[in-house]
Amino acid sequence: MLAEIRRSVRNQWVVLAMTGELDLGTSPMLRQAVVAEVADGHNHLVIDMSRVDFIDSAGLGSIIGALRRVRSHDGHLLLVCSQQQVRRAFEMCDLDRVFTFHVDVDSAVGTPVQV
């Protein structure tokens, strides 16, 4: 299945909305998008996975890599994850304790950035 990432800006957050599968074949696309945003000085990111219908270990790794990258630039990463099967992958690896999840982009971008 093909994947797509759309970028938008809401408040002080850059939203990367992913559609499709986040797996070995598509995770480099997400990694490149995050690298480009941080290189451009955008370190408050929301990854919207509400339209992601499958995630594997490579996809989880790309999300962890995104978190490390934004944190190394004093930023924040929030996740939008409404698909139960995708959320379950995070829970099985105890990553639900590491990430902040939101049910939709509106609730995520309403989160104030703490400096």
mmCIF file of N, CA and C in Angstrom:
data_model
loop_
_atom_site.group_PDB
_atom_site.id
_atom_site.type_symbol
_atom_site.label_atom_id
_atom_site.label_comp_id
_atom_site.label_asym_id
_atom_site.label_seq_id
_atom_site.Cartn_x
_atom_site.Cartn_y
_atom_site.Cartn_z
ATOM 1 N N MET A 1 0.831 -1.186 0.000
ATOM 2 C CA MET A 1 0.000 0.000 0.000
ATOM 3 C C MET A 1 0.872 1.245 0.000
ATOM 4 N N LEU A 2 0.446 2.231 -0.689
ATOM 5 C CA LEU A 2 1.174 3.488 -0.746
ATOM 6 C C LEU A 2 0.916 4.312 0.505
ATOM 7 N N ALA A 3 1.858 5.149 0.832
ATOM 8 C CA ALA A 3 1.720 6.043 1.978
ATOM 9 C C ALA A 3 1.927 7.469 1.499
ATOM 10 N N GLU A 4 1.376 8.371 2.258
ATOM 11 C CA GLU A 4 1.479 9.785 1.930
ATOM 12 C C GLU A 4 1.614 10.572 3.226
ATOM 13 N N ILE A 5 2.379 11.660 3.178
ATOM 14 C CA ILE A 5 2.488 12.560 4.320
ATOM 15 C C ILE A 5 2.106 13.951 3.854
ATOM 16 N N ARG A 6 1.157 14.548 4.561
ATOM 17 C CA ARG A 6 0.777 15.927 4.277
ATOM 18 C C ARG A 6 1.176 16.801 5.452
ATOM 19 N N ARG A 7 1.699 17.981 5.130
ATOM 20 C CA ARG A 7 2.192 18.914 6.139
ATOM 21 C C ARG A 7 1.240 20.092 6.267
ATOM 22 N N SER A 8 1.014 20.493 7.503
ATOM 23 C CA SER A 8 0.258 21.712 7.767
ATOM 24 C C SER A 8 0.812 22.341 9.038
ATOM 25 N N VAL A 9 0.453 23.584 9.264
ATOM 26 C CA VAL A 9 0.896 24.289 10.463
ATOM 27 C C VAL A 9 -0.336 24.744 11.219
ATOM 28 N N ARG A 10 -0.377 24.425 12.510
ATOM 29 C CA ARG A 10 -1.487 24.808 13.380
ATOM 30 C C ARG A 10 -0.901 25.335 14.675
ATOM 31 N N ASN A 11 -1.228 26.576 14.994
ATOM 32 C CA ASN A 11 -0.641 27.257 16.151
ATOM 33 C C ASN A 11 0.874 27.203 15.992
ATOM 34 N N GLN A 12 1.603 26.776 17.007
ATOM 35 C CA GLN A 12 3.062 26.684 16.876
ATOM 36 C C GLN A 12 3.524 25.277 16.509
ATOM 37 N N TRP A 13 2.591 24.419 16.101
ATOM 38 C CA TRP A 13 2.880 23.022 15.797
ATOM 39 C C TRP A 13 2.888 22.761 14.301
ATOM 40 N N VAL A 14 3.847 21.967 13.842
ATOM 41 C CA VAL A 14 3.831 21.446 12.473
ATOM 42 C C VAL A 14 3.185 20.071 12.552
ATOM 43 N N VAL A 15 2.149 19.869 11.751
ATOM 44 C CA VAL A 15 1.418 18.607 11.737
ATOM 45 C C VAL A 15 1.823 17.824 10.497
ATOM 46 N N LEU A 16 2.316 16.614 10.715
ATOM 47 C CA LEU A 16 2.639 15.696 9.629
ATOM 48 C C LEU A 16 1.581 14.597 9.662
ATOM 49 N N ALA A 17 0.655 14.654 8.714
ATOM 50 C CA ALA A 17 -0.453 13.699 8.673
ATOM 51 C C ALA A 17 -0.107 12.573 7.710
ATOM 52 N N MET A 18 -0.019 11.391 8.250
ATOM 53 C CA MET A 18 0.367 10.228 7.460
ATOM 54 C C MET A 18 -0.858 9.395 7.119
ATOM 55 N N THR A 19 -0.889 8.905 5.894
ATOM 56 C CA THR A 19 -1.969 8.045 5.418
ATOM 57 C C THR A 19 -1.363 6.751 4.895
ATOM 58 N N GLY A 20 -2.002 5.631 5.203
ATOM 59 C CA GLY A 20 -1.538 4.345 4.687
ATOM 60 C C GLY A 20 -0.881 3.509 5.764
ATOM 61 N N GLU A 21 0.197 2.853 5.391
ATOM 62 C CA GLU A 21 0.923 1.987 6.320
ATOM 63 C C GLU A 21 2.234 2.647 6.717
ATOM 64 N N LEU A 22 2.615 2.453 7.976
ATOM 65 C CA LEU A 22 3.905 2.930 8.461
ATOM 66 C C LEU A 22 4.727 1.688 8.763
ATOM 67 N N ASP A 23 5.524 1.292 7.760
ATOM 68 C CA ASP A 23 6.261 0.037 7.853
ATOM 69 C C ASP A 23 7.668 0.212 7.290
ATOM 70 N N LEU A 24 8.336 -0.896 7.081
ATOM 71 C CA LEU A 24 9.718 -0.867 6.585
ATOM 72 C C LEU A 24 9.846 -0.067 5.296
ATOM 73 N N GLY A 25 8.865 -0.157 4.427
ATOM 74 C CA GLY A 25 8.941 0.541 3.144
ATOM 75 C C GLY A 25 8.626 2.014 3.217
ATOM 76 N N THR A 26 7.813 2.431 4.189
ATOM 77 C CA THR A 26 7.378 3.828 4.243
ATOM 78 C C THR A 26 7.988 4.632 5.389
ATOM 79 N N SER A 27 8.594 3.956 6.362
ATOM 80 C CA SER A 27 9.156 4.691 7.506
ATOM 81 C C SER A 27 10.276 5.666 7.108
ATOM 82 N N PRO A 28 11.087 5.377 6.055
ATOM 83 C CA PRO A 28 12.083 6.381 5.655
ATOM 84 C C PRO A 28 11.449 7.709 5.207
ATOM 85 N N MET A 29 10.251 7.638 4.654
ATOM 86 C CA MET A 29 9.546 8.852 4.242
ATOM 87 C C MET A 29 9.229 9.730 5.457
ATOM 88 N N LEU A 30 8.775 9.103 6.534
ATOM 89 C CA LEU A 30 8.489 9.855 7.754
ATOM 90 C C LEU A 30 9.776 10.409 8.351
ATOM 91 N N ARG A 31 10.807 9.591 8.382
ATOM 92 C CA ARG A 31 12.090 10.042 8.918
ATOM 93 C C ARG A 31 12.593 11.270 8.166
ATOM 94 N N GLN A 32 12.542 11.239 6.843
ATOM 95 C CA GLN A 32 13.001 12.369 6.038
ATOM 96 C C GLN A 32 12.170 13.619 6.295
ATOM 97 N N ALA A 33 10.873 13.457 6.462
ATOM 98 C CA ALA A 33 10.008 14.604 6.743
ATOM 99 C C ALA A 33 10.360 15.237 8.087
ATOM 100 N N VAL A 34 10.606 14.405 9.099
ATOM 101 C CA VAL A 34 10.964 14.920 10.424
ATOM 102 C C VAL A 34 12.325 15.600 10.380
ATOM 103 N N VAL A 35 13.290 14.979 9.721
ATOM 104 C CA VAL A 35 14.632 15.573 9.600
ATOM 105 C C VAL A 35 14.538 16.944 8.935
ATOM 106 N N ALA A 36 13.750 17.044 7.873
ATOM 107 C CA ALA A 36 13.610 18.314 7.152
ATOM 108 C C ALA A 36 12.963 19.380 8.036
ATOM 109 N N GLU A 37 11.944 19.019 8.788
ATOM 110 C CA GLU A 37 11.277 19.996 9.655
ATOM 111 C C GLU A 37 12.220 20.512 10.735
ATOM 112 N N VAL A 38 12.927 19.614 11.386
ATOM 113 C CA VAL A 38 13.848 20.021 12.452
ATOM 114 C C VAL A 38 14.994 20.849 11.871
ATOM 115 N N ALA A 39 15.479 20.485 10.697
ATOM 116 C CA ALA A 39 16.539 21.259 10.051
ATOM 117 C C ALA A 39 16.074 22.679 9.715
ATOM 118 N N ASP A 40 14.773 22.822 9.458
ATOM 119 C CA ASP A 40 14.211 24.147 9.166
ATOM 120 C C ASP A 40 13.829 24.914 10.429
ATOM 121 N N GLY A 41 14.135 24.348 11.591
ATOM 122 C CA GLY A 41 13.874 25.035 12.846
ATOM 123 C C GLY A 41 12.527 24.749 13.470
ATOM 124 N N HIS A 42 11.789 23.785 12.935
ATOM 125 C CA HIS A 42 10.477 23.417 13.478
ATOM 126 C C HIS A 42 10.655 22.203 14.383
ATOM 127 N N ASN A 43 10.620 22.431 15.686
ATOM 128 C CA ASN A 43 10.884 21.321 16.607
ATOM 129 C C ASN A 43 9.685 20.975 17.487
ATOM 130 N N HIS A 44 8.509 21.495 17.165
ATOM 131 C CA HIS A 44 7.272 21.120 17.849
ATOM 132 C C HIS A 44 6.386 20.448 16.804
ATOM 133 N N LEU A 45 6.386 19.113 16.838
ATOM 134 C CA LEU A 45 5.730 18.337 15.788
ATOM 135 C C LEU A 45 4.578 17.504 16.336
ATOM 136 N N VAL A 46 3.560 17.369 15.502
ATOM 137 C CA VAL A 46 2.465 16.435 15.744
ATOM 138 C C VAL A 46 2.487 15.462 14.574
ATOM 139 N N ILE A 47 2.573 14.181 14.877
ATOM 140 C CA ILE A 47 2.446 13.161 13.835
ATOM 141 C C ILE A 47 1.035 12.614 13.946
ATOM 142 N N ASP A 48 0.245 12.892 12.923
ATOM 143 C CA ASP A 48 -1.148 12.467 12.881
ATOM 144 C C ASP A 48 -1.215 11.106 12.191
ATOM 145 N N MET A 49 -1.488 10.083 12.987
ATOM 146 C CA MET A 49 -1.587 8.723 12.465
ATOM 147 C C MET A 49 -3.032 8.236 12.441
ATOM 148 N N SER A 50 -3.979 9.157 12.428
ATOM 149 C CA SER A 50 -5.380 8.744 12.455
ATOM 150 C C SER A 50 -5.791 8.006 11.185
ATOM 151 N N ARG A 51 -5.009 8.153 10.113
ATOM 152 C CA ARG A 51 -5.297 7.432 8.867
ATOM 153 C C ARG A 51 -4.244 6.374 8.559
ATOM 154 N N VAL A 52 -3.472 6.016 9.558
ATOM 155 C CA VAL A 52 -2.521 4.908 9.418
ATOM 156 C C VAL A 52 -3.253 3.646 9.848
ATOM 157 N N ASP A 53 -3.275 2.651 8.968
ATOM 158 C CA ASP A 53 -4.012 1.436 9.299
ATOM 159 C C ASP A 53 -3.118 0.262 9.681
ATOM 160 N N PHE A 54 -1.790 0.464 9.615
ATOM 161 C CA PHE A 54 -0.865 -0.603 9.996
ATOM 162 C C PHE A 54 0.466 0.029 10.375
ATOM 163 N N ILE A 55 1.085 -0.511 11.424
ATOM 164 C CA ILE A 55 2.424 -0.075 11.828
ATOM 165 C C ILE A 55 3.208 -1.310 12.247
ATOM 166 N N ASP A 56 4.483 -1.368 11.844
ATOM 167 C CA ASP A 56 5.346 -2.476 12.253
ATOM 168 C C ASP A 56 6.502 -1.919 13.071
ATOM 169 N N SER A 57 7.485 -2.773 13.371
ATOM 170 C CA SER A 57 8.603 -2.352 14.212
ATOM 171 C C SER A 57 9.426 -1.240 13.566
ATOM 172 N N ALA A 58 9.547 -1.246 12.251
ATOM 173 C CA ALA A 58 10.266 -0.164 11.569
ATOM 174 C C ALA A 58 9.511 1.155 11.723
ATOM 175 N N GLY A 59 8.197 1.089 11.658
ATOM 176 C CA GLY A 59 7.385 2.282 11.863
ATOM 177 C C GLY A 59 7.513 2.807 13.276
ATOM 178 N N LEU A 60 7.467 1.901 14.251
ATOM 179 C CA LEU A 60 7.674 2.309 15.642
ATOM 180 C C LEU A 60 9.056 2.929 15.818
ATOM 181 N N GLY A 61 10.051 2.336 15.158
ATOM 182 C CA GLY A 61 11.409 2.876 15.230
ATOM 183 C C GLY A 61 11.510 4.275 14.657
ATOM 184 N N SER A 62 10.767 4.546 13.583
ATOM 185 C CA SER A 62 10.806 5.884 12.996
ATOM 186 C C SER A 62 10.153 6.913 13.922
ATOM 187 N N ILE A 63 9.131 6.504 14.654
ATOM 188 C CA ILE A 63 8.484 7.390 15.623
ATOM 189 C C ILE A 63 9.439 7.665 16.793
ATOM 190 N N ILE A 64 10.118 6.628 17.266
ATOM 191 C CA ILE A 64 11.098 6.802 18.349
ATOM 192 C C ILE A 64 12.229 7.717 17.880
ATOM 193 N N GLY A 65 12.697 7.515 16.649
ATOM 194 C CA GLY A 65 13.729 8.379 16.090
ATOM 195 C C GLY A 65 13.282 9.825 15.991
ATOM 196 N N ALA A 66 12.019 10.032 15.631
ATOM 197 C CA ALA A 66 11.468 11.395 15.550
ATOM 198 C C ALA A 66 11.470 12.039 16.937
ATOM 199 N N LEU A 67 11.078 11.276 17.945
ATOM 200 C CA LEU A 67 11.082 11.796 19.312
ATOM 201 C C LEU A 67 12.492 12.205 19.742
ATOM 202 N N ARG A 68 13.451 11.357 19.478
ATOM 203 C CA ARG A 68 14.840 11.675 19.829
ATOM 204 C C ARG A 68 15.336 12.922 19.120
ATOM 205 N N ARG A 69 14.988 13.036 17.845
ATOM 206 C CA ARG A 69 15.451 14.185 17.063
ATOM 207 C C ARG A 69 14.861 15.489 17.593
ATOM 208 N N VAL A 70 13.545 15.526 17.823
ATOM 209 C CA VAL A 70 12.950 16.779 18.296
ATOM 210 C C VAL A 70 13.399 17.111 19.718
ATOM 211 N N ARG A 71 13.553 16.103 20.555
ATOM 212 C CA ARG A 71 14.033 16.366 21.920
ATOM 213 C C ARG A 71 15.472 16.880 21.921
ATOM 214 N N SER A 72 16.289 16.397 20.991
ATOM 215 C CA SER A 72 17.678 16.877 20.934
ATOM 216 C C SER A 72 17.752 18.331 20.484
ATOM 217 N N HIS A 73 16.642 18.845 19.967
ATOM 218 C CA HIS A 73 16.557 20.250 19.567
ATOM 219 C C HIS A 73 15.562 20.995 20.459
ATOM 220 N N ASP A 74 15.421 20.516 21.708
ATOM 221 C CA ASP A 74 14.548 21.131 22.713
ATOM 222 C C ASP A 74 13.104 21.249 22.241
ATOM 223 N N GLY A 75 12.633 20.256 21.517
ATOM 224 C CA GLY A 75 11.277 20.283 20.993
ATOM 225 C C GLY A 75 10.373 19.263 21.648
ATOM 226 N N HIS A 76 9.175 19.151 21.090
ATOM 227 C CA HIS A 76 8.160 18.237 21.593
ATOM 228 C C HIS A 76 7.546 17.482 20.421
ATOM 229 N N LEU A 77 7.161 16.245 20.681
ATOM 230 C CA LEU A 77 6.491 15.424 19.688
ATOM 231 C C LEU A 77 5.222 14.863 20.308
ATOM 232 N N LEU A 78 4.106 15.098 19.637
ATOM 233 C CA LEU A 78 2.824 14.546 20.059
ATOM 234 C C LEU A 78 2.308 13.630 18.963
ATOM 235 N N LEU A 79 1.540 12.630 19.353
ATOM 236 C CA LEU A 79 0.980 11.691 18.392
ATOM 237 C C LEU A 79 -0.539 11.738 18.426
ATOM 238 N N VAL A 80 -1.135 11.718 17.248
ATOM 239 C CA VAL A 80 -2.577 11.541 17.113
ATOM 240 C C VAL A 80 -2.769 10.111 16.636
ATOM 241 N N CYS A 81 -3.494 9.347 17.433
ATOM 242 C CA CYS A 81 -3.654 7.925 17.111
ATOM 243 C C CYS A 81 -5.039 7.477 17.539
ATOM 244 N N SER A 82 -5.942 7.388 16.578
ATOM 245 C CA SER A 82 -7.304 6.969 16.889
ATOM 246 C C SER A 82 -7.581 5.521 16.488
ATOM 247 N N GLN A 83 -6.683 4.912 15.712
ATOM 248 C CA GLN A 83 -6.860 3.520 15.286
ATOM 249 C C GLN A 83 -6.403 2.587 16.413
ATOM 250 N N GLN A 84 -7.316 1.770 16.891
ATOM 251 C CA GLN A 84 -7.008 0.899 18.027
ATOM 252 C C GLN A 84 -5.866 -0.067 17.732
ATOM 253 N N GLN A 85 -5.803 -0.637 16.519
ATOM 254 C CA GLN A 85 -4.741 -1.597 16.223
ATOM 255 C C GLN A 85 -3.367 -0.927 16.181
ATOM 256 N N VAL A 86 -3.307 0.326 15.783
ATOM 257 C CA VAL A 86 -2.035 1.058 15.784
ATOM 258 C C VAL A 86 -1.655 1.400 17.222
ATOM 259 N N ARG A 87 -2.605 1.875 17.987
ATOM 260 C CA ARG A 87 -2.357 2.211 19.395
ATOM 261 C C ARG A 87 -1.899 0.974 20.162
ATOM 262 N N ARG A 88 -2.470 -0.175 19.834
ATOM 263 C CA ARG A 88 -2.112 -1.433 20.513
ATOM 264 C C ARG A 88 -0.643 -1.790 20.289
ATOM 265 N N ALA A 89 -0.098 -1.480 19.123
ATOM 266 C CA ALA A 89 1.324 -1.746 18.862
ATOM 267 C C ALA A 89 2.200 -0.960 19.833
ATOM 268 N N PHE A 90 1.830 0.287 20.114
ATOM 269 C CA PHE A 90 2.574 1.097 21.080
ATOM 270 C C PHE A 90 2.434 0.520 22.487
ATOM 271 N N GLU A 91 1.229 0.102 22.833
ATOM 272 C CA GLU A 91 0.981 -0.455 24.163
ATOM 273 C C GLU A 91 1.756 -1.743 24.395
ATOM 274 N N MET A 92 1.841 -2.595 23.376
ATOM 275 C CA MET A 92 2.543 -3.872 23.524
ATOM 276 C C MET A 92 4.027 -3.674 23.801
ATOM 277 N N CYS A 93 4.575 -2.552 23.372
ATOM 278 C CA CYS A 93 5.995 -2.246 23.593
ATOM 279 C C CYS A 93 6.194 -1.259 24.738
ATOM 280 N N ASP A 94 5.148 -0.980 25.490
ATOM 281 C CA ASP A 94 5.158 0.002 26.586
ATOM 282 C C ASP A 94 5.510 1.409 26.115
ATOM 283 N N LEU A 95 5.359 1.672 24.833
ATOM 284 C CA LEU A 95 5.657 3.010 24.317
ATOM 285 C C LEU A 95 4.533 3.997 24.616
ATOM 286 N N ASP A 96 3.389 3.503 25.064
ATOM 287 C CA ASP A 96 2.312 4.408 25.472
ATOM 288 C C ASP A 96 2.691 5.167 26.740
ATOM 289 N N ARG A 97 3.744 4.743 27.409
ATOM 290 C CA ARG A 97 4.258 5.458 28.579
ATOM 291 C C ARG A 97 5.249 6.550 28.190
ATOM 292 N N VAL A 98 5.749 6.476 26.975
ATOM 293 C CA VAL A 98 6.760 7.421 26.496
ATOM 294 C C VAL A 98 6.127 8.575 25.722
ATOM 295 N N PHE A 99 5.103 8.266 24.952
ATOM 296 C CA PHE A 99 4.496 9.241 24.052
ATOM 297 C C PHE A 99 3.212 9.820 24.618
ATOM 298 N N THR A 100 2.922 11.041 24.197
ATOM 299 C CA THR A 100 1.651 11.676 24.510
ATOM 300 C C THR A 100 0.729 11.470 23.318
ATOM 301 N N PHE A 101 -0.389 10.808 23.550
ATOM 302 C CA PHE A 101 -1.353 10.515 22.486
ATOM 303 C C PHE A 101 -2.548 11.454 22.587
ATOM 304 N N HIS A 102 -3.085 11.805 21.437
ATOM 305 C CA HIS A 102 -4.300 12.605 21.366
ATOM 306 C C HIS A 102 -5.267 11.925 20.410
ATOM 307 N N VAL A 103 -6.557 12.179 20.595
ATOM 308 C CA VAL A 103 -7.557 11.535 19.749
ATOM 309 C C VAL A 103 -7.733 12.247 18.420
ATOM 310 N N ASP A 104 -7.370 13.534 18.370
ATOM 311 C CA ASP A 104 -7.463 14.279 17.114
ATOM 312 C C ASP A 104 -6.452 15.425 17.110
ATOM 313 N N VAL A 105 -6.260 16.011 15.948
ATOM 314 C CA VAL A 105 -5.273 17.082 15.797
ATOM 315 C C VAL A 105 -5.665 18.305 16.612
ATOM 316 N N ASP A 106 -6.948 18.606 16.689
ATOM 317 C CA ASP A 106 -7.394 19.783 17.448
ATOM 318 C C ASP A 106 -6.963 19.714 18.910
ATOM 319 N N SER A 107 -7.108 18.555 19.520
ATOM 320 C CA SER A 107 -6.689 18.438 20.926
ATOM 321 C C SER A 107 -5.173 18.489 21.059
ATOM 322 N N ALA A 108 -4.453 17.991 20.064
ATOM 323 C CA ALA A 108 -2.987 18.028 20.104
ATOM 324 C C ALA A 108 -2.457 19.460 19.958
ATOM 325 N N VAL A 109 -2.958 20.192 18.995
ATOM 326 C CA VAL A 109 -2.423 21.538 18.749
ATOM 327 C C VAL A 109 -2.877 22.532 19.804
ATOM 328 N N GLY A 110 -3.857 22.151 20.598
ATOM 329 C CA GLY A 110 -4.268 22.999 21.718
ATOM 330 C C GLY A 110 -3.346 22.851 22.908
ATOM 331 N N THR A 111 -2.404 21.909 22.838
ATOM 332 C CA THR A 111 -1.451 21.672 23.914
ATOM 333 C C THR A 111 -0.415 22.795 23.916
ATOM 334 N N PRO A 112 -0.292 23.529 25.031
ATOM 335 C CA PRO A 112 0.711 24.600 25.058
ATOM 336 C C PRO A 112 2.122 24.029 25.086
ATOM 337 N N VAL A 113 3.003 24.717 24.418
ATOM 338 C CA VAL A 113 4.417 24.332 24.422
ATOM 339 C C VAL A 113 5.043 24.905 25.676
ATOM 340 N N GLN A 114 5.655 24.042 26.472
ATOM 341 C CA GLN A 114 6.321 24.498 27.690
ATOM 342 C C GLN A 114 7.799 24.657 27.411
ATOM 343 N N VAL A 115 8.304 25.799 27.766
ATOM 344 C CA VAL A 115 9.710 26.088 27.501
ATOM 345 C C VAL A 115 10.540 25.815 28.711
#
